[in-house]
mmCIF file of N, CA and C in Angstrom:
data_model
loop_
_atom_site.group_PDB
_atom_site.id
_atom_site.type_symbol
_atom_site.label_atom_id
_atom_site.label_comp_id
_atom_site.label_asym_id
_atom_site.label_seq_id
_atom_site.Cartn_x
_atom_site.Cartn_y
_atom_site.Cartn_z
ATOM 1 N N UNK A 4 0.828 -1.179 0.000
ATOM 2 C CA UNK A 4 0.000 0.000 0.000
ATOM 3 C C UNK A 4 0.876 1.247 0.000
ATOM 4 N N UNK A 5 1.444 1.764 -1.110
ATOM 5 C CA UNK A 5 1.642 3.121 -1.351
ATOM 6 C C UNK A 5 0.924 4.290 -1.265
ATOM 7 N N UNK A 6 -0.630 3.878 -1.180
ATOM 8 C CA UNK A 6 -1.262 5.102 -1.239
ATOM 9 C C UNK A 6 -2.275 5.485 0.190
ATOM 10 N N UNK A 7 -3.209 6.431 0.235
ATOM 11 C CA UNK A 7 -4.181 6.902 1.217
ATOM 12 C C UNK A 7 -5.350 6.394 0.841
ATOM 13 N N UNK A 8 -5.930 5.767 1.596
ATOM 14 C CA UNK A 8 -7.088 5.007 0.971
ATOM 15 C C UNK A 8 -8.420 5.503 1.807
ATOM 16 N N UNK A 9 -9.424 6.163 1.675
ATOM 17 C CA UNK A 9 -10.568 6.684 1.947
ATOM 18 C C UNK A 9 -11.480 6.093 1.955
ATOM 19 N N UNK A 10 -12.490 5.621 2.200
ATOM 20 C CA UNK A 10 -13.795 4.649 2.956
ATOM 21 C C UNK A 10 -14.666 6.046 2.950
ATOM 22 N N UNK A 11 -15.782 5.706 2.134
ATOM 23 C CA UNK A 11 -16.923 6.165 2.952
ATOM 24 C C UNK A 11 -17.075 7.569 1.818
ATOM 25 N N UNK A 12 -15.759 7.844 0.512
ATOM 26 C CA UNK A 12 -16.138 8.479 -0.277
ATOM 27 C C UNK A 12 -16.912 8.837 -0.672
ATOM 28 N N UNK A 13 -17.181 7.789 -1.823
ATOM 29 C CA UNK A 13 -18.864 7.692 -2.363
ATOM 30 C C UNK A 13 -19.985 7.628 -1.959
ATOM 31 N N UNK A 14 -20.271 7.567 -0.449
ATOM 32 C CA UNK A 14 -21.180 8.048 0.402
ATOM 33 C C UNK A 14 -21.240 9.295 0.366
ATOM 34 N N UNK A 15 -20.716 10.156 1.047
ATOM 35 C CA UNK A 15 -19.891 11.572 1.079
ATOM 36 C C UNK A 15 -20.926 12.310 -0.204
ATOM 37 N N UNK A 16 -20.348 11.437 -1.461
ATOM 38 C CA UNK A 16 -20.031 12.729 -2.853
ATOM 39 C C UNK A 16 -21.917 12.265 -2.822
ATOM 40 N N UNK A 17 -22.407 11.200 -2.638
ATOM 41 C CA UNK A 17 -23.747 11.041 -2.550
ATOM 42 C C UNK A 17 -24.581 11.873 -1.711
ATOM 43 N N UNK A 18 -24.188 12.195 -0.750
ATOM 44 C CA UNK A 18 -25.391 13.036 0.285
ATOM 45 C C UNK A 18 -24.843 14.741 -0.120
ATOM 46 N N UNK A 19 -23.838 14.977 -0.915
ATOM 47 C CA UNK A 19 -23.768 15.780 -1.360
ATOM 48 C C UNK A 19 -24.467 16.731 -2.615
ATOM 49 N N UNK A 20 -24.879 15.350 -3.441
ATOM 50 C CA UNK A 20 -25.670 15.781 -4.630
ATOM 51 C C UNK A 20 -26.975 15.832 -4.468
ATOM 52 N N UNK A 21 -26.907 15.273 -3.358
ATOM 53 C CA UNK A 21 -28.351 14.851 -2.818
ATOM 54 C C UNK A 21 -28.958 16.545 -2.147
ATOM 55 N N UNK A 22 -28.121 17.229 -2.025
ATOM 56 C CA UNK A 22 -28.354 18.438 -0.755
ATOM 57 C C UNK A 22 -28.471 19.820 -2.027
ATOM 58 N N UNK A 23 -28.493 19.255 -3.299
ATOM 59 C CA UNK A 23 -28.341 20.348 -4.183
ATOM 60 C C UNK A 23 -29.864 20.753 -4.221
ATOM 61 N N UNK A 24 -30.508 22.048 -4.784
ATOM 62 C CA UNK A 24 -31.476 22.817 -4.459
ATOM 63 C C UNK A 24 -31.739 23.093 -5.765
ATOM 64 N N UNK A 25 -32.180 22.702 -6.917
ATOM 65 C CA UNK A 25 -32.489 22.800 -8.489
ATOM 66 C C UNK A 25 -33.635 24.565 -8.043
ATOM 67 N N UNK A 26 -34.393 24.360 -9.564
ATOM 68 C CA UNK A 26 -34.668 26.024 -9.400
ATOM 69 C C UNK A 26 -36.191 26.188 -9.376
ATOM 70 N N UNK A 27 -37.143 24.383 -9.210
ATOM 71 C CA UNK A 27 -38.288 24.171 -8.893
ATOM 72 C C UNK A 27 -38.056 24.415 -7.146
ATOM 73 N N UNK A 28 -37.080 23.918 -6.482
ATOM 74 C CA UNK A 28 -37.044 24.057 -5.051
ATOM 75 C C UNK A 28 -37.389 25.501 -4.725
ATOM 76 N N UNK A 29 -36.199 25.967 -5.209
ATOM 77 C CA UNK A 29 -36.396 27.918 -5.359
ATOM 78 C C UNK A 29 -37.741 28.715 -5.528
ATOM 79 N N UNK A 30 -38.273 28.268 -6.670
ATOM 80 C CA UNK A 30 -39.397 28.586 -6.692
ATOM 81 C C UNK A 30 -40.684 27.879 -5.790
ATOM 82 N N UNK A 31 -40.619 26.658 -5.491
ATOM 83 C CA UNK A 31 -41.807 26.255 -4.143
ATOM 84 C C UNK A 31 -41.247 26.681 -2.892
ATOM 85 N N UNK A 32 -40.293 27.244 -2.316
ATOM 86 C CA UNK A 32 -40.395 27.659 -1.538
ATOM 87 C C UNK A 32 -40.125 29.237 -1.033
ATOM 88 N N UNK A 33 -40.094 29.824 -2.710
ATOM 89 C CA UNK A 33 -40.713 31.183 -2.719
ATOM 90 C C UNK A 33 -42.080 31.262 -2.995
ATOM 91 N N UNK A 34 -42.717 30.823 -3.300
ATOM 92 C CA UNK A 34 -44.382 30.486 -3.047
ATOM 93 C C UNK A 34 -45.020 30.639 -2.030
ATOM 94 N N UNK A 35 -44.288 29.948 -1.017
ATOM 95 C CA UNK A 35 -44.899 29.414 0.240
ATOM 96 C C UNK A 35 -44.405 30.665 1.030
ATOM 97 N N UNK A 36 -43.175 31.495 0.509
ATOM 98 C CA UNK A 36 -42.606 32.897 1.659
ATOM 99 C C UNK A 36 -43.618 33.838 1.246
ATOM 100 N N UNK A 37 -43.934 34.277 0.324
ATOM 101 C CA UNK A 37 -44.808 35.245 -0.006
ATOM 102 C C UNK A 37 -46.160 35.104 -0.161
ATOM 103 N N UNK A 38 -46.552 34.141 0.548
ATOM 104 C CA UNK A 38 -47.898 33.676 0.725
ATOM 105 C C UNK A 38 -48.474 34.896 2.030
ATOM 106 N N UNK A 39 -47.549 34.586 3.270
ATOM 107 C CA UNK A 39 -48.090 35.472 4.325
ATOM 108 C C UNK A 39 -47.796 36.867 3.978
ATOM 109 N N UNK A 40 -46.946 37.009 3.043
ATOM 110 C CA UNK A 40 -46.925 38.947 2.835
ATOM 111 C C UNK A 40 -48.348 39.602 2.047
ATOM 112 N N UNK A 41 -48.788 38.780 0.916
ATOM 113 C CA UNK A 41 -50.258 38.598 0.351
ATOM 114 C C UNK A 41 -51.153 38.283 1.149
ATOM 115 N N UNK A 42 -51.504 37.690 2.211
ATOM 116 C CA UNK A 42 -52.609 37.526 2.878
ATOM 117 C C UNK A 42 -52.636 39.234 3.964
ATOM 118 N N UNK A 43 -51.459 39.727 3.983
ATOM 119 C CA UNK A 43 -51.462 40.558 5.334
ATOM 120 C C UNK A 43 -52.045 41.957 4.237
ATOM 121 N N UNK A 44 -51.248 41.966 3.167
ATOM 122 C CA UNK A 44 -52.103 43.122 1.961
ATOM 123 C C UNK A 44 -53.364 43.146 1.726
ATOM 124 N N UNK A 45 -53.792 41.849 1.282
ATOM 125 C CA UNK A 45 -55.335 41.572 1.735
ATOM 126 C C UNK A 45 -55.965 41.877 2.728
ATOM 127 N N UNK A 46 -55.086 41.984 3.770
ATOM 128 C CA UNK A 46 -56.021 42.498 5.407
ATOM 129 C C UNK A 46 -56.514 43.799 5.524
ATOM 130 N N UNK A 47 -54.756 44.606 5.178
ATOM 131 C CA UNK A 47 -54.946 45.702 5.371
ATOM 132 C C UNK A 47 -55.335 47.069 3.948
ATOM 133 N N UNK A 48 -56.330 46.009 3.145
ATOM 134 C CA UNK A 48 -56.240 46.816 2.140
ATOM 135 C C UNK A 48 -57.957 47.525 2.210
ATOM 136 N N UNK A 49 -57.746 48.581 1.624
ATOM 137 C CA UNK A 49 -59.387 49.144 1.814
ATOM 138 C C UNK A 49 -60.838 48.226 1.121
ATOM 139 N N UNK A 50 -61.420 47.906 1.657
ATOM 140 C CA UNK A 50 -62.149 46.931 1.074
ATOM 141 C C UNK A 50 -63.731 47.734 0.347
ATOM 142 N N UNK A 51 -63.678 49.014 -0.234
ATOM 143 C CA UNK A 51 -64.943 49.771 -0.698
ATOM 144 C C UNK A 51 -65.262 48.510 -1.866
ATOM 145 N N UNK A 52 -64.334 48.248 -2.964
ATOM 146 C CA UNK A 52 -65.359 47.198 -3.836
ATOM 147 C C UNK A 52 -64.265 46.391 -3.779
ATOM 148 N N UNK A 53 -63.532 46.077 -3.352
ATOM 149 C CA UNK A 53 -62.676 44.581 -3.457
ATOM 150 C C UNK A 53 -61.659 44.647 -4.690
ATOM 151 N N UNK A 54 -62.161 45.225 -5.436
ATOM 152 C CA UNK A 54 -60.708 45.189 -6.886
ATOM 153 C C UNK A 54 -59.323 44.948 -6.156
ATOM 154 N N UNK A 55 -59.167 46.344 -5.089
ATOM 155 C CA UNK A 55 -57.758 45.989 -4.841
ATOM 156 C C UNK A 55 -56.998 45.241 -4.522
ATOM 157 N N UNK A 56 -57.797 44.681 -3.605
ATOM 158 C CA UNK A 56 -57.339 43.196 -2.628
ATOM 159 C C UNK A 56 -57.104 42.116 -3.637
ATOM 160 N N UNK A 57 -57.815 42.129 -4.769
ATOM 161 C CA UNK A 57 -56.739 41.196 -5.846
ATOM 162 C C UNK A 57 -55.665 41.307 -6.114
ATOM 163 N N UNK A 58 -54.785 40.653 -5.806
ATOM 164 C CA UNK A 58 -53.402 40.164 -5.729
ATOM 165 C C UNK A 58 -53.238 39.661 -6.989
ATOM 166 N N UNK A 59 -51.564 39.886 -7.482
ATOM 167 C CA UNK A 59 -51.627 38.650 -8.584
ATOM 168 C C UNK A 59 -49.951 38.324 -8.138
ATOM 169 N N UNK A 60 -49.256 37.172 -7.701
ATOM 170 C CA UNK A 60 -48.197 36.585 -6.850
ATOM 171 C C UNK A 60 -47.393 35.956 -8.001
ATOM 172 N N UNK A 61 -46.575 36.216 -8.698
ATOM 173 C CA UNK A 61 -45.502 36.037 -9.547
ATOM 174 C C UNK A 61 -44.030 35.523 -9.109
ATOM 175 N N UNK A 62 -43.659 34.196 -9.735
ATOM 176 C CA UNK A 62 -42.340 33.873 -8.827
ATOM 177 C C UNK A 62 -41.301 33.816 -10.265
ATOM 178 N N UNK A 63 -40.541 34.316 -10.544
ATOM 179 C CA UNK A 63 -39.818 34.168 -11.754
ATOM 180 C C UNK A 63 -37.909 34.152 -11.316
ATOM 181 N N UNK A 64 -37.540 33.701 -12.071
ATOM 182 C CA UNK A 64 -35.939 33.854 -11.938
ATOM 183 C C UNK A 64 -35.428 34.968 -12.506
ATOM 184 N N UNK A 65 -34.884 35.556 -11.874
ATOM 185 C CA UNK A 65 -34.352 37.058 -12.921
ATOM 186 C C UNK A 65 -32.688 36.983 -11.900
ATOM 187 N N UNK A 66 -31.708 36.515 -13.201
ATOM 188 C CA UNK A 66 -30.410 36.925 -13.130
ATOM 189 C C UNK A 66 -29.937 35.360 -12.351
ATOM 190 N N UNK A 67 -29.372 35.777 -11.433
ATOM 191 C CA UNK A 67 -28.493 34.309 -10.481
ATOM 192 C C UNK A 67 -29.791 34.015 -9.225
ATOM 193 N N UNK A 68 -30.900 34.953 -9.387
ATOM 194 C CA UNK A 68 -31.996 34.636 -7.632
ATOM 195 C C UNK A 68 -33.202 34.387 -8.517
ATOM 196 N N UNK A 69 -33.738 33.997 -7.276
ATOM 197 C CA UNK A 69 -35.769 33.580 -7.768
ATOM 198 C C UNK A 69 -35.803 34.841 -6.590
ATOM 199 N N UNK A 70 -37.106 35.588 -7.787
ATOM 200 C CA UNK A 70 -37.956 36.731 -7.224
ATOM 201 C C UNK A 70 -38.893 36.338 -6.908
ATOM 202 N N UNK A 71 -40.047 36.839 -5.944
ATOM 203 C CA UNK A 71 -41.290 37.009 -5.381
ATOM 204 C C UNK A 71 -41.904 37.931 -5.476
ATOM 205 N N UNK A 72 -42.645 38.158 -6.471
ATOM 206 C CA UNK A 72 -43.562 39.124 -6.556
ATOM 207 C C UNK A 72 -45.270 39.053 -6.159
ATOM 208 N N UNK A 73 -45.411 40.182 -5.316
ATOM 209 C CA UNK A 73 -46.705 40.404 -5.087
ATOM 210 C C UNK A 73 -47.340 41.802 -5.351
ATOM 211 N N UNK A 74 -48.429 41.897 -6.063
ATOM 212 C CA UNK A 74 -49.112 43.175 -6.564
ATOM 213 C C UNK A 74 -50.162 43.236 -6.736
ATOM 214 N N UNK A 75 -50.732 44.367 -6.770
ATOM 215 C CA UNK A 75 -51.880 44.739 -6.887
ATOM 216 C C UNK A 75 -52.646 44.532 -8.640
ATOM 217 N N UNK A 76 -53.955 44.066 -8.857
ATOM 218 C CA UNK A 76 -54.386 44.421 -10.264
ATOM 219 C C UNK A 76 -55.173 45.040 -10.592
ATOM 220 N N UNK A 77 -55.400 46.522 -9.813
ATOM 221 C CA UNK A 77 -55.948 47.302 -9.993
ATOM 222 C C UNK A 77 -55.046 48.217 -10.483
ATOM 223 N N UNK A 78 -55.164 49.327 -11.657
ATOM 224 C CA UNK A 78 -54.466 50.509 -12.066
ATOM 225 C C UNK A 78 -53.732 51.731 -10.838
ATOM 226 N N UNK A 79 -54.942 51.659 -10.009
ATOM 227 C CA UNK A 79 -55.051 52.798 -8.935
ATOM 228 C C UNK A 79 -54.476 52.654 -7.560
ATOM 229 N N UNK A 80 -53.840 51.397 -7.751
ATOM 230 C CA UNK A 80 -52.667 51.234 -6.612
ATOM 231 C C UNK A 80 -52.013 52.082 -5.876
ATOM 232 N N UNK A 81 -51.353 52.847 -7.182
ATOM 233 C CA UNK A 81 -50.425 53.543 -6.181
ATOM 234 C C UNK A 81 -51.273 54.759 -5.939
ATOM 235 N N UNK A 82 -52.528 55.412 -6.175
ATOM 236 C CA UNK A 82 -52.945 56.945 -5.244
ATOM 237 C C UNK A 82 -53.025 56.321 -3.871
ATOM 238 N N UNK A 83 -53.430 54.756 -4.073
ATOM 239 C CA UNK A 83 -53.857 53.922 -2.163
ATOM 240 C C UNK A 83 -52.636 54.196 -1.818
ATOM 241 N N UNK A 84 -51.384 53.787 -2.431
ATOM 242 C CA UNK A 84 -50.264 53.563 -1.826
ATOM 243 C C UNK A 84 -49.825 54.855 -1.614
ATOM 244 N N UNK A 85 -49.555 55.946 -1.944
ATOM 245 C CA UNK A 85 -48.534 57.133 -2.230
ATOM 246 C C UNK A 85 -49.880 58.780 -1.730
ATOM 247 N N UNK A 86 -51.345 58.311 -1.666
ATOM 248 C CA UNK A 86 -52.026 59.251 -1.446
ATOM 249 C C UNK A 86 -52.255 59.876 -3.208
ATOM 250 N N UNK A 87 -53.370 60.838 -3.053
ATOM 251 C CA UNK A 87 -53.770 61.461 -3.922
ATOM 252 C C UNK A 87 -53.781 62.927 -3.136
ATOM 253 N N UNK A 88 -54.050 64.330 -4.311
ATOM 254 C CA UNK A 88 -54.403 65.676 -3.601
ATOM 255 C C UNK A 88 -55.539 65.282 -2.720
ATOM 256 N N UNK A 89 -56.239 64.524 -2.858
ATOM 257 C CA UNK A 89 -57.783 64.775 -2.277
ATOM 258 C C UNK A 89 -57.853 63.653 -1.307
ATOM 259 N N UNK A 90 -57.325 62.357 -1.533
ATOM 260 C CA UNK A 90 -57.638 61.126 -0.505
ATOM 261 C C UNK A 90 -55.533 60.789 0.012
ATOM 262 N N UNK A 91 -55.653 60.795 1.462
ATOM 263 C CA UNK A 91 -54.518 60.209 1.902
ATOM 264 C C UNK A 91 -54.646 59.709 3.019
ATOM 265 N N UNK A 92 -55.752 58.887 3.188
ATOM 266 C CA UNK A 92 -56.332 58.267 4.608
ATOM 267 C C UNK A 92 -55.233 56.859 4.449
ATOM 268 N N UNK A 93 -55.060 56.209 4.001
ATOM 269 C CA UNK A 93 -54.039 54.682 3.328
ATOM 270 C C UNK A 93 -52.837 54.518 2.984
ATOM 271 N N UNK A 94 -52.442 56.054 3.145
ATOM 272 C CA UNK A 94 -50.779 56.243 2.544
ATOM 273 C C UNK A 94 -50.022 54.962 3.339
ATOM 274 N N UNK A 95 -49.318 54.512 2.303
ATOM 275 C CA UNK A 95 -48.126 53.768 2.497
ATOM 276 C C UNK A 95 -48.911 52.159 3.375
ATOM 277 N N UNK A 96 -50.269 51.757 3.063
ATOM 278 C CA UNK A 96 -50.407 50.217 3.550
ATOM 279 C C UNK A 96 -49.865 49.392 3.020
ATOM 280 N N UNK A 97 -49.694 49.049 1.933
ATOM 281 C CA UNK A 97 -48.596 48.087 0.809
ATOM 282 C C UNK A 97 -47.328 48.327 1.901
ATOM 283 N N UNK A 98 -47.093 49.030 1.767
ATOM 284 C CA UNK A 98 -45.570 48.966 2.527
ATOM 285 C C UNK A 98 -45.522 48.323 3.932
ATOM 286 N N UNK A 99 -46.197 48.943 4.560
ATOM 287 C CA UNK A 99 -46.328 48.760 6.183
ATOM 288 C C UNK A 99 -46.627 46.748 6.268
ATOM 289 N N UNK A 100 -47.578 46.747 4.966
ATOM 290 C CA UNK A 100 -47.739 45.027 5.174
ATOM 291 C C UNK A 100 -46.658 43.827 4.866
ATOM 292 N N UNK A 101 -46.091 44.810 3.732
ATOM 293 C CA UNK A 101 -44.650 43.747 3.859
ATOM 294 C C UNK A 101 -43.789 43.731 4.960
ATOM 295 N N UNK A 102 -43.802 44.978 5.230
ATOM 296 C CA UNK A 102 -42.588 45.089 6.165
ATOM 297 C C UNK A 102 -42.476 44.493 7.335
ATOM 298 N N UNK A 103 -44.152 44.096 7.929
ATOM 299 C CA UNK A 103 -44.795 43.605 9.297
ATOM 300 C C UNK A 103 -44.537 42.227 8.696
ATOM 301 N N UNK A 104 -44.388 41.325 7.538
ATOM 302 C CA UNK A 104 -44.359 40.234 7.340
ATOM 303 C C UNK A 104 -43.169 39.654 6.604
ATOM 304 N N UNK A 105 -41.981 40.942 6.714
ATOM 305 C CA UNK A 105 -41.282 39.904 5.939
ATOM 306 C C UNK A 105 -40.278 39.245 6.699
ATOM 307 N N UNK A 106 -40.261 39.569 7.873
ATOM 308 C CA UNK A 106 -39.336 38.520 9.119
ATOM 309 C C UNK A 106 -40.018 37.338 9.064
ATOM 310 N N UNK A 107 -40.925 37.328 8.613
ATOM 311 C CA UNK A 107 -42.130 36.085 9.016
ATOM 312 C C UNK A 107 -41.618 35.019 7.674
ATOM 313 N N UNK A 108 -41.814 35.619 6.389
ATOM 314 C CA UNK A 108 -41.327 35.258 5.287
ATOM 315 C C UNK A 108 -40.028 34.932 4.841
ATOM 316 N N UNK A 109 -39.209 35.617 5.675
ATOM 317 C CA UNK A 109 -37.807 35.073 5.088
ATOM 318 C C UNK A 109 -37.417 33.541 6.021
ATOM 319 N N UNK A 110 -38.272 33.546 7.251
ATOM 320 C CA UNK A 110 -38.369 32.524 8.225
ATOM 321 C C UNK A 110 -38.687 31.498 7.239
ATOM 322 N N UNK A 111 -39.985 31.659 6.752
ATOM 323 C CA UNK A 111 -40.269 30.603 5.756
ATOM 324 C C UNK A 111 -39.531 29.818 5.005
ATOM 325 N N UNK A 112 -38.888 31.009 4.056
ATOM 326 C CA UNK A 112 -38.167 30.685 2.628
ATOM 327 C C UNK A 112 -36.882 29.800 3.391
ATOM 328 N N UNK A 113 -36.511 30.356 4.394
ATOM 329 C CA UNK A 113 -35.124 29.336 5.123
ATOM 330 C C UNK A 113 -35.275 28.177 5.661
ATOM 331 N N UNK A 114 -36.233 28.111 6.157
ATOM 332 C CA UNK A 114 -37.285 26.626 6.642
ATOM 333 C C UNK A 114 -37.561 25.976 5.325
ATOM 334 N N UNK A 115 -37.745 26.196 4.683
ATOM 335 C CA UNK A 115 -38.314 25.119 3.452
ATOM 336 C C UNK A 115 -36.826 25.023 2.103
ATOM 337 N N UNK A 116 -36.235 25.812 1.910
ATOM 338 C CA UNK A 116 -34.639 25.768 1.734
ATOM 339 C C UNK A 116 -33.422 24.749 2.574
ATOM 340 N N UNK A 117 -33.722 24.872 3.789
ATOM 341 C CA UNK A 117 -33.220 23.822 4.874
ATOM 342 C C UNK A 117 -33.613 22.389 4.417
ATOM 343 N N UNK A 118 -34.859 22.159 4.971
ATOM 344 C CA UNK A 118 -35.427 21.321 4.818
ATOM 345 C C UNK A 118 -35.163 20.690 3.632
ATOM 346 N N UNK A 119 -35.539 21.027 2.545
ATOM 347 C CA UNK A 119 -34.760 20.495 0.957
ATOM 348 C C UNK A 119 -33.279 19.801 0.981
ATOM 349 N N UNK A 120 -32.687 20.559 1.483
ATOM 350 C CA UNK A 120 -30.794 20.570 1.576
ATOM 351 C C UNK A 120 -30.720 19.383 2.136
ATOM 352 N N UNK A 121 -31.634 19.057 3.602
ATOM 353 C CA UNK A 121 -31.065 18.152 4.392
ATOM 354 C C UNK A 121 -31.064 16.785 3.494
#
């Protein structure tokens, strides 16, 4: 025996490939993070006829990351969001709802990222 002989290699390089995270993972468990930031917009959104509170939740890859998108499909988003001259009772709820949920959400996305890996 001239050489170093290793046991247990090909185990090793196995639970290794095994722990890889393809870009369906990425995307189901950006699904599942931006689920609670959309339900909390829905809460706090003005409910006079409901248009706004339609959501439309978009998960796409753009560049080396998977994005999460959540938005409104109403045109008139942003006077709710940003105020108008005449109405500014709502300024800034879009914002305030992510922001209250995205500790909650990134909890998620790392929990279900983990979980995959193991």
């Amino acid at each position: 025996m001239d050489g170093i002989e290793i046991e247990g290699m090909e185990e090793f390089a196995d639970m290794l490939e095994d722990m890889t995270i393809d870009e369906a993972d990425e995307k189901k468990a950006m699904r599942e993070a931006i689920k609670p930031i959309a339900n909390e917009i829905e809460k706090n959104t003005k409910k006079r006829s409901g248009k706004l509170s339609k959501l439309s939740k978009t998960v796409k890859k753009e560049g080396l990351g998977t994005v999460g998108i959540v938005r409104t499909k109403a045109f008139y988003d942003i006077f709710e969001e940003f105020g108008s001259s005449h109405a500014k009772h709502n300024v800034g709820y879009f914002d305030r709802s992510v922001k209250n949920t995205e500790d909650n959400a990134i909890e998620i996305l790392s929990k279900e990222l983990l979980d995959k890996a193991r």
